mmCIF file of C-alpha atoms (C1' of nucleotides) in Angstrom:
data_model
loop_
_atom_site.group_PDB
_atom_site.id
_atom_site.type_symbol
_atom_site.label_atom_id
_atom_site.label_comp_id
_atom_site.label_asym_id
_atom_site.label_seq_id
_atom_site.Cartn_x
_atom_site.Cartn_y
_atom_site.Cartn_z
ATOM 1 C CA MET D 1 28.213 -22.383 -7.847
ATOM 2 C CA PRO D 2 27.509 -23.542 -11.358
ATOM 3 C CA GLU D 3 28.348 -27.165 -12.096
ATOM 4 C CA LEU D 4 27.545 -29.269 -15.147
ATOM 5 C CA PRO D 5 23.721 -29.289 -14.707
ATOM 6 C CA GLU D 6 23.638 -25.533 -14.248
ATOM 7 C CA VAL D 7 25.781 -24.968 -17.341
ATOM 8 C CA GLU D 8 23.571 -27.368 -19.316
ATOM 9 C CA GLY D 9 20.484 -25.391 -18.321
ATOM 10 C CA LEU D 10 22.156 -22.136 -19.258
ATOM 11 C CA VAL D 11 23.237 -23.436 -22.666
ATOM 12 C CA ARG D 12 19.772 -24.770 -23.470
ATOM 13 C CA ALA D 13 18.295 -21.348 -22.707
ATOM 14 C CA LEU D 14 21.090 -19.307 -24.288
ATOM 15 C CA ALA D 15 21.398 -21.161 -27.599
ATOM 16 C CA PRO D 16 17.998 -20.216 -29.065
ATOM 17 C CA GLU D 17 18.483 -16.612 -27.876
ATOM 18 C CA ALA D 18 21.984 -16.176 -29.269
ATOM 19 C CA VAL D 19 22.421 -18.323 -32.385
ATOM 20 C CA GLY D 20 22.299 -16.367 -35.630
ATOM 21 C CA ARG D 21 22.929 -12.992 -34.036
ATOM 22 C CA VAL D 22 25.884 -10.763 -34.914
ATOM 23 C CA ILE D 23 28.104 -8.907 -32.456
ATOM 24 C CA GLN D 24 28.481 -5.232 -33.271
ATOM 25 C CA ASP D 25 30.570 -4.012 -30.350
ATOM 26 C CA VAL D 26 32.006 -5.087 -27.009
ATOM 27 C CA SER D 27 32.558 -3.154 -23.802
ATOM 28 C CA ILE D 28 34.551 -4.307 -20.805
ATOM 29 C CA SER D 29 34.205 -2.980 -17.254
ATOM 30 C CA PRO D 30 36.854 -0.515 -16.007
ATOM 31 C CA ILE D 31 37.777 -2.861 -13.158
ATOM 32 C CA VAL D 32 38.646 -5.696 -15.561
ATOM 33 C CA VAL D 33 40.522 -3.303 -17.860
ATOM 34 C CA GLU D 34 42.560 -2.092 -14.868
ATOM 35 C CA SER D 35 43.324 -5.628 -13.694
ATOM 36 C CA LYS D 36 44.447 -6.612 -17.186
ATOM 37 C CA GLU D 37 46.663 -3.524 -17.379
ATOM 38 C CA ARG D 38 48.329 -4.670 -14.166
ATOM 39 C CA GLY D 39 49.168 -7.915 -15.950
ATOM 40 C CA ARG D 40 46.462 -10.091 -14.433
ATOM 41 C CA GLU D 41 44.390 -12.634 -16.335
ATOM 42 C CA ALA D 42 41.070 -11.206 -15.212
ATOM 43 C CA ILE D 43 38.160 -12.900 -17.043
ATOM 44 C CA ILE D 44 39.527 -12.154 -20.531
ATOM 45 C CA LYS D 45 42.175 -14.847 -20.985
ATOM 46 C CA GLY D 46 45.038 -15.097 -23.430
ATOM 47 C CA MET D 47 44.818 -11.631 -24.990
ATOM 48 C CA SER D 48 44.483 -7.974 -24.075
ATOM 49 C CA THR D 49 41.088 -6.362 -23.657
ATOM 50 C CA GLU D 50 41.731 -4.264 -26.791
ATOM 51 C CA GLN D 51 42.507 -7.369 -28.826
ATOM 52 C CA PHE D 52 39.418 -9.110 -27.462
ATOM 53 C CA ILE D 53 37.162 -6.207 -28.383
ATOM 54 C CA GLN D 54 38.589 -5.930 -31.893
ATOM 55 C CA ASN D 55 38.519 -9.683 -32.473
ATOM 56 C CA MET D 56 34.902 -10.097 -31.359
ATOM 57 C CA LYS D 57 33.458 -7.394 -33.609
ATOM 58 C CA ASP D 58 31.296 -8.622 -36.508
ATOM 59 C CA MET D 59 31.304 -12.204 -35.237
ATOM 60 C CA THR D 60 28.175 -14.257 -35.937
ATOM 61 C CA ILE D 61 27.190 -16.701 -33.186
ATOM 62 C CA VAL D 62 26.780 -19.988 -35.026
ATOM 63 C CA ASN D 63 26.165 -22.410 -32.173
ATOM 64 C CA VAL D 64 26.184 -22.623 -28.359
ATOM 65 C CA THR D 65 27.023 -25.943 -26.702
ATOM 66 C CA ARG D 66 28.357 -27.329 -23.421
ATOM 67 C CA ARG D 67 31.562 -29.294 -22.823
ATOM 68 C CA SER D 68 31.970 -30.316 -19.166
ATOM 69 C CA LYS D 69 31.395 -27.052 -17.256
ATOM 70 C CA TYR D 70 32.491 -24.930 -20.220
ATOM 71 C CA ILE D 71 30.235 -23.052 -22.629
ATOM 72 C CA TYR D 72 31.456 -23.310 -26.227
ATOM 73 C CA MET D 73 30.261 -20.586 -28.605
ATOM 74 C CA ASP D 74 31.029 -21.312 -32.246
ATOM 75 C CA LEU D 75 31.621 -18.049 -34.077
ATOM 76 C CA GLU D 76 32.145 -17.089 -37.695
ATOM 77 C CA ARG D 77 33.372 -14.031 -39.547
ATOM 78 C CA ASN D 78 34.242 -13.766 -43.253
ATOM 79 C CA GLY D 79 34.070 -17.523 -43.654
ATOM 80 C CA GLN D 80 36.593 -18.097 -40.849
ATOM 81 C CA SER D 81 35.447 -19.985 -37.753
ATOM 82 C CA TYR D 82 36.387 -19.235 -34.142
ATOM 83 C CA LEU D 83 35.546 -20.611 -30.712
ATOM 84 C CA LEU D 84 34.694 -18.549 -27.635
ATOM 85 C CA VAL D 85 35.130 -20.697 -24.536
ATOM 86 C CA SER D 86 33.431 -19.475 -21.358
ATOM 87 C CA HIS D 87 33.687 -20.847 -17.833
ATOM 88 C CA LEU D 88 31.466 -19.406 -15.110
ATOM 89 C CA GLY D 89 33.964 -19.922 -12.286
ATOM 90 C CA MET D 90 32.150 -19.490 -8.984
ATOM 91 C CA THR D 91 29.741 -16.700 -9.787
ATOM 92 C CA GLY D 92 29.531 -16.117 -13.541
ATOM 93 C CA ALA D 93 26.215 -15.595 -15.333
ATOM 94 C CA TRP D 94 25.031 -14.759 -18.855
ATOM 95 C CA PHE D 95 21.999 -12.651 -19.662
ATOM 96 C CA THR D 96 20.274 -11.764 -22.942
ATOM 97 C CA VAL D 97 18.456 -8.481 -22.439
ATOM 98 C CA ASN D 98 17.496 -5.294 -24.222
ATOM 99 C CA SER D 99 18.919 -2.994 -21.553
ATOM 100 C CA ILE D 100 21.077 -3.263 -18.407
ATOM 101 C CA GLU D 101 18.006 -2.546 -16.260
ATOM 102 C CA GLU D 102 16.542 -5.897 -17.307
ATOM 103 C CA VAL D 103 19.224 -7.680 -15.280
ATOM 104 C CA MET D 104 16.923 -7.998 -12.296
ATOM 105 C CA GLU D 105 19.222 -8.748 -9.405
ATOM 106 C CA GLU D 106 21.364 -5.914 -8.175
ATOM 107 C CA LYS D 107 24.352 -8.086 -7.314
ATOM 108 C CA PHE D 108 24.586 -9.263 -10.924
ATOM 109 C CA ARG D 109 23.884 -5.799 -12.311
ATOM 110 C CA ARG D 110 26.702 -4.395 -10.156
ATOM 111 C CA HIS D 111 29.238 -6.867 -11.538
ATOM 112 C CA ILE D 112 28.658 -6.751 -15.296
ATOM 113 C CA HIS D 113 32.096 -7.107 -16.874
ATOM 114 C CA VAL D 114 31.558 -7.851 -20.558
ATOM 115 C CA THR D 115 28.705 -6.466 -22.643
ATOM 116 C CA PHE D 116 28.214 -7.511 -26.250
ATOM 117 C CA THR D 117 25.992 -5.151 -28.220
ATOM 118 C CA MET D 118 24.350 -7.056 -31.042
ATOM 119 C CA LYS D 119 23.595 -5.662 -34.499
ATOM 120 C CA ASP D 120 19.885 -5.951 -33.711
ATOM 121 C CA GLY D 121 20.325 -3.687 -30.677
ATOM 122 C CA GLY D 122 20.013 -6.373 -28.000
ATOM 123 C CA LEU D 123 22.646 -7.086 -25.366
ATOM 124 C CA LEU D 124 24.473 -10.260 -24.427
ATOM 125 C CA ILE D 125 25.903 -9.733 -20.945
ATOM 126 C CA TYR D 126 28.497 -11.568 -18.876
ATOM 127 C CA SER D 127 28.310 -10.782 -15.155
ATOM 128 C CA ASP D 128 30.658 -12.230 -12.547
ATOM 129 C CA ILE D 129 30.688 -11.236 -8.877
ATOM 130 C CA ARG D 130 34.030 -12.777 -7.915
ATOM 131 C CA ARG D 131 35.608 -12.640 -11.360
ATOM 132 C CA PHE D 132 36.718 -16.286 -11.288
ATOM 133 C CA GLY D 133 35.147 -16.990 -14.669
ATOM 134 C CA GLU D 134 36.765 -16.770 -18.070
ATOM 135 C CA LEU D 135 36.213 -15.799 -21.678
ATOM 136 C CA ARG D 136 38.831 -17.217 -24.017
ATOM 137 C CA LEU D 137 38.732 -16.612 -27.771
ATOM 138 C CA LEU D 138 40.414 -19.347 -29.817
ATOM 139 C CA ASN D 139 40.650 -20.406 -33.429
ATOM 140 C CA ILE D 140 40.145 -24.049 -32.506
ATOM 141 C CA GLU D 141 39.810 -25.997 -29.251
ATOM 142 C CA ALA D 142 43.342 -27.410 -29.571
ATOM 143 C CA ASP D 143 44.785 -23.911 -29.183
ATOM 144 C CA HIS D 144 44.165 -24.287 -25.426
ATOM 145 C CA PRO D 145 45.621 -27.738 -24.567
ATOM 146 C CA PRO D 146 43.925 -28.183 -21.154
ATOM 147 C CA LEU D 147 40.577 -28.429 -22.978
ATOM 148 C CA LEU D 148 41.812 -31.538 -24.800
ATOM 149 C CA LYS D 149 42.721 -33.210 -21.504
ATOM 150 C CA MET D 150 39.143 -33.125 -20.195
ATOM 151 C CA ALA D 151 37.490 -36.472 -19.496
ATOM 152 C CA PRO D 152 34.695 -37.604 -21.859
ATOM 153 C CA GLU D 153 31.214 -36.247 -21.248
ATOM 154 C CA PRO D 154 29.766 -38.306 -18.365
ATOM 155 C CA PHE D 155 26.800 -39.324 -20.528
ATOM 156 C CA ASP D 156 29.056 -40.733 -23.280
ATOM 157 C CA ASP D 157 29.517 -44.480 -23.635
ATOM 158 C CA ASP D 158 33.261 -44.419 -22.981
ATOM 159 C CA ALA D 159 33.071 -42.229 -19.851
ATOM 160 C CA CYS D 160 32.774 -45.062 -17.309
ATOM 161 C CA THR D 161 35.656 -47.018 -18.856
ATOM 162 C CA HIS D 162 37.768 -43.863 -18.829
ATOM 163 C CA PHE D 163 36.973 -43.355 -15.130
ATOM 164 C CA ILE D 164 37.843 -46.959 -14.230
ATOM 165 C CA ASP D 165 41.094 -46.790 -16.227
ATOM 166 C CA CYS D 166 42.103 -43.602 -14.392
ATOM 167 C CA THR D 167 41.454 -45.158 -10.969
ATOM 168 C CA LEU D 168 44.006 -47.866 -11.806
ATOM 169 C CA LEU D 169 46.791 -45.384 -12.573
ATOM 170 C CA PRO D 170 49.420 -44.954 -9.840
ATOM 171 C CA ARG D 171 48.844 -41.219 -9.551
ATOM 172 C CA TYR D 172 45.158 -41.725 -8.693
ATOM 173 C CA ALA D 173 45.105 -45.089 -6.905
ATOM 174 C CA ARG D 174 46.229 -43.803 -3.509
ATOM 175 C CA LYS D 175 44.195 -40.610 -3.539
ATOM 176 C CA PRO D 176 40.893 -39.988 -1.734
ATOM 177 C CA ILE D 177 37.950 -40.986 -3.944
ATOM 178 C CA LYS D 178 36.344 -37.558 -3.648
ATOM 179 C CA GLU D 179 39.427 -35.803 -4.983
ATOM 180 C CA VAL D 180 39.514 -38.197 -7.958
ATOM 181 C CA ILE D 181 35.856 -37.946 -9.004
ATOM 182 C CA MET D 182 36.127 -34.149 -8.842
ATOM 183 C CA ASP D 183 39.155 -34.166 -11.168
ATOM 184 C CA GLY D 184 38.011 -32.962 -14.580
ATOM 185 C CA GLN D 185 40.496 -35.235 -16.318
ATOM 186 C CA VAL D 186 38.857 -38.267 -14.660
ATOM 187 C CA ILE D 187 35.150 -37.324 -14.772
ATOM 188 C CA SER D 188 33.786 -34.239 -16.542
ATOM 189 C CA GLY D 189 31.605 -31.826 -14.658
ATOM 190 C CA CYS D 190 31.363 -33.420 -11.186
ATOM 191 C CA GLY D 191 31.952 -30.624 -8.692
ATOM 192 C CA ASN D 192 31.766 -30.503 -4.914
ATOM 193 C CA ILE D 193 27.974 -30.610 -4.662
ATOM 194 C CA TYR D 194 27.400 -33.686 -6.815
ATOM 195 C CA ALA D 195 30.511 -35.527 -5.597
ATOM 196 C CA THR D 196 29.229 -35.076 -2.030
ATOM 197 C CA GLU D 197 25.769 -36.357 -2.947
ATOM 198 C CA ALA D 198 27.020 -39.376 -4.915
ATOM 199 C CA LEU D 199 29.383 -40.534 -2.148
ATOM 200 C CA PHE D 200 26.604 -40.216 0.420
ATOM 201 C CA LYS D 201 24.222 -42.251 -1.728
ATOM 202 C CA MET D 202 26.910 -44.934 -2.099
ATOM 203 C CA ASN D 203 27.792 -44.886 1.635
ATOM 204 C CA ILE D 204 31.421 -44.268 0.702
ATOM 205 C CA HIS D 205 33.600 -42.099 2.960
ATOM 206 C CA PRO D 206 34.974 -39.188 0.892
ATOM 207 C CA ALA D 207 38.528 -39.817 2.131
ATOM 208 C CA ARG D 208 38.510 -43.528 1.227
ATOM 209 C CA LYS D 209 41.473 -44.386 -0.984
ATOM 210 C CA VAL D 210 40.553 -45.257 -4.548
ATOM 211 C CA GLU D 211 42.488 -48.552 -4.374
ATOM 212 C CA ARG D 212 40.295 -49.611 -1.420
ATOM 213 C CA ILE D 213 37.117 -49.592 -3.537
ATOM 214 C CA SER D 214 36.149 -52.643 -5.611
ATOM 215 C CA LEU D 215 35.621 -52.470 -9.366
ATOM 216 C CA LYS D 216 31.911 -53.167 -8.912
ATOM 217 C CA ARG D 217 31.510 -50.356 -6.369
ATOM 218 C CA LYS D 218 33.406 -47.935 -8.613
ATOM 219 C CA GLN D 219 31.115 -48.793 -11.524
ATOM 220 C CA GLU D 220 28.064 -48.286 -9.309
ATOM 221 C CA LEU D 221 29.469 -44.977 -8.056
ATOM 222 C CA PHE D 222 29.945 -43.753 -11.618
ATOM 223 C CA GLN D 223 26.353 -44.612 -12.472
ATOM 224 C CA VAL D 224 25.131 -42.783 -9.357
ATOM 225 C CA ILE D 225 27.071 -39.667 -10.394
ATOM 226 C CA VAL D 226 25.534 -39.786 -13.881
ATOM 227 C CA ASP D 227 22.045 -40.272 -12.429
ATOM 228 C CA ILE D 228 22.432 -37.334 -10.025
ATOM 229 C CA LEU D 229 23.747 -35.056 -12.784
ATOM 230 C CA GLN D 230 20.745 -36.018 -14.936
ATOM 231 C CA GLU D 231 18.322 -35.521 -12.030
ATOM 232 C CA SER D 232 19.762 -32.063 -11.460
ATOM 233 C CA ILE D 233 19.541 -31.116 -15.145
ATOM 234 C CA ASP D 234 15.873 -32.140 -15.036
ATOM 235 C CA ALA D 235 15.353 -30.006 -11.897
ATOM 236 C CA GLY D 236 16.904 -26.916 -13.470
ATOM 237 C CA GLY D 237 20.143 -27.160 -11.506
ATOM 238 C CA SER D 238 20.964 -26.219 -7.921
ATOM 239 C CA THR D 239 20.629 -22.611 -6.886
ATOM 240 C CA ILE D 240 23.305 -22.126 -4.253
ATOM 241 C CA SER D 241 24.502 -18.597 -3.587
ATOM 242 C CA ASP D 242 25.021 -17.004 -6.958
ATOM 243 C CA TYR D 243 23.884 -19.266 -9.794
ATOM 244 C CA ARG D 244 21.062 -18.054 -12.007
ATOM 245 C CA ASN D 245 19.892 -19.190 -15.416
ATOM 246 C CA ILE D 246 19.653 -16.922 -18.424
ATOM 247 C CA ASN D 247 16.310 -15.539 -17.314
ATOM 248 C CA GLY D 248 17.568 -14.904 -13.813
ATOM 249 C CA GLU D 249 15.605 -17.877 -12.498
ATOM 250 C CA ALA D 250 16.680 -20.332 -9.826
ATOM 251 C CA GLY D 251 16.648 -24.140 -10.053
ATOM 252 C CA THR D 252 15.181 -26.535 -7.480
ATOM 253 C CA MET D 253 17.864 -29.214 -7.159
ATOM 254 C CA GLN D 254 19.168 -27.605 -3.942
ATOM 255 C CA ASP D 255 15.976 -28.795 -2.199
ATOM 256 C CA ARG D 256 16.775 -32.391 -3.139
ATOM 257 C CA LEU D 257 20.355 -32.448 -1.854
ATOM 258 C CA LYS D 258 20.693 -34.926 1.014
ATOM 259 C CA MET D 259 24.212 -34.277 2.306
ATOM 260 C CA TYR D 260 25.711 -31.110 0.781
ATOM 261 C CA GLY D 261 25.245 -28.323 3.314
ATOM 262 C CA GLN D 262 23.418 -30.579 5.785
ATOM 263 C CA LYS D 263 23.994 -30.539 9.540
ATOM 264 C CA GLU D 264 22.350 -33.888 10.165
ATOM 265 C CA CYS D 265 22.320 -37.163 8.216
ATOM 266 C CA PRO D 266 18.848 -37.668 6.683
ATOM 267 C CA THR D 267 19.225 -41.445 7.098
ATOM 268 C CA CYS D 268 20.482 -41.937 10.663
ATOM 269 C CA GLU D 269 20.150 -38.388 12.070
ATOM 270 C CA VAL D 270 23.748 -38.391 13.296
ATOM 271 C CA GLU D 271 25.481 -35.019 13.130
ATOM 272 C CA THR D 272 27.409 -34.664 9.861
ATOM 273 C CA LYS D 273 31.166 -34.099 9.816
ATOM 274 C CA SER D 274 33.293 -31.954 7.587
ATOM 275 C CA MET D 275 36.924 -32.269 6.513
ATOM 276 C CA GLN D 276 39.272 -30.845 3.907
ATOM 277 C CA ILE D 277 39.949 -33.190 0.974
ATOM 278 C CA GLY D 278 42.026 -31.971 -1.924
ATOM 279 C CA GLY D 279 41.687 -28.482 -0.486
ATOM 280 C CA ARG D 280 37.889 -28.566 -0.538
ATOM 281 C CA THR D 281 35.355 -28.779 2.230
ATOM 282 C CA SER D 282 33.779 -32.221 2.265
ATOM 283 C CA VAL D 283 30.642 -33.021 4.257
ATOM 284 C CA TYR D 284 29.786 -36.623 5.130
ATOM 285 C CA CYS D 285 27.967 -38.830 7.609
ATOM 286 C CA PRO D 286 30.516 -40.512 9.927
ATOM 287 C CA LYS D 287 28.129 -43.389 10.580
ATOM 288 C CA CYS D 288 26.722 -44.180 7.115
ATOM 289 C CA GLN D 289 29.833 -43.457 5.007
ATOM 290 C CA ARG D 290 32.794 -45.806 5.389
ATOM 291 C "C1'" DG N 1 59.705 -35.894 -17.268
ATOM 292 C "C1'" DG N 2 56.137 -37.116 -14.052
ATOM 293 C "C1'" DT N 3 54.111 -35.653 -9.837
ATOM 294 C "C1'" DT N 4 52.940 -32.759 -6.093
ATOM 295 C "C1'" DT N 5 52.520 -28.367 -3.969
ATOM 296 C "C1'" DC N 6 51.629 -23.689 -4.054
ATOM 297 C "C1'" DC N 7 49.668 -19.594 -5.721
ATOM 298 C "C1'" DA N 8 46.760 -16.399 -8.451
ATOM 299 C "C1'" DC N 9 42.354 -14.844 -9.667
ATOM 300 C "C1'" DC N 10 38.328 -12.146 -6.231
ATOM 301 C "C1'" DG N 11 34.086 -10.423 -3.282
ATOM 302 C "C1'" DG N 12 31.207 -11.937 0.346
ATOM 303 C "C1'" DC N 13 30.611 -13.179 4.670
ATOM 304 C "C1'" DA N 14 31.459 -15.343 9.324
ATOM 305 C "C1'" DG N 15 33.653 -14.484 13.375
ATOM 306 C "C1'" DC N 16 35.900 -11.706 16.428
ATOM 307 C "C1'" DT Z 1 31.619 -1.024 13.389
ATOM 308 C "C1'" DG Z 2 35.541 -2.525 11.275
ATOM 309 C "C1'" DC Z 3 39.039 -5.703 10.533
ATOM 310 C "C1'" DT Z 4 40.911 -10.453 9.337
ATOM 311 C "C1'" DG Z 5 40.779 -14.769 7.407
ATOM 312 C "C1'" DC Z 6 38.609 -18.235 4.844
ATOM 313 C "C1'" DC Z 7 36.313 -20.168 0.672
ATOM 314 C "C1'" DG Z 8 36.685 -22.141 -4.120
ATOM 315 C "C1'" DG Z 9 37.294 -24.168 -10.161
ATOM 316 C "C1'" DT Z 10 41.027 -24.099 -12.815
ATOM 317 C "C1'" DG Z 11 45.608 -23.254 -14.860
ATOM 318 C "C1'" DG Z 12 50.286 -22.511 -14.516
ATOM 319 C "C1'" DA Z 13 54.642 -22.051 -12.140
ATOM 320 C "C1'" DA Z 14 57.701 -23.889 -8.869
ATOM 321 C "C1'" DA Z 15 59.630 -27.503 -6.202
#
DNA sequence: GGTTTCCACCGGCAGC
DNA sequence: TGCTGCCGGTGGAAA
């Protein structure tokens, strides 16, 4: 499951491989073409597969950056700029290779859905096992309004203030803290794994109402989230089920997780508990987290 | 109009 | 062995 640190690692590896190259042609897997023909928004969002293929031809990749868990590819053709926004969903992955056979793992090779053939003969491949990811071609970011509603980058100066301000709004104040810190409009890029870890480190019960946490504790919690995201970026991300970086390599952050996926609390050795919060499985220590 | 709830998008896998 | 149901990041429709 790629979260912010995993996307950051991917972007850092992808940018030097992709920037400056020109797309010659695009092919889309039959299964995605069929889904789109049945009217579903499968991977290619906001336009037909034919439109996407035509629109992507002759594009130069100008830059590759990250915004929250999204990959932003700046594109240019005939002096006009475009933006390709990619989200990895649960199981998306990008590969730069010279042939399909270079995608080492069979499960990714079996689920290649978009293949960009570059003018230099190389391939830029998007693979996605569960097809929850997306590729959305825009003129500018504002053409897809939800992108503008994203919280600031967690490492930006105004991110903590934004988080605190949100927690004071009526629509967030009575919600469980875990649901709120995982909301992309409140904090960018904090998914289930890192929310679970941060709440454990802070000894806060994931179901605790936001209004029952002091300002000081909320500020500390935010800093813990930022620190864990940074620690994970430095460790190459967490490799849980299907995430791989551009070279097909795994990260090591999963070995440093203290609560996510654990059966026993590493502090007090009590058996962990699990409950649904905001529709997502939440693991916690019933003794340490209050 | 703001807010909450529900559903769609899917393959893998646990459990029966 | 084969079937059923559950899981999940995000957007959009419905209530």
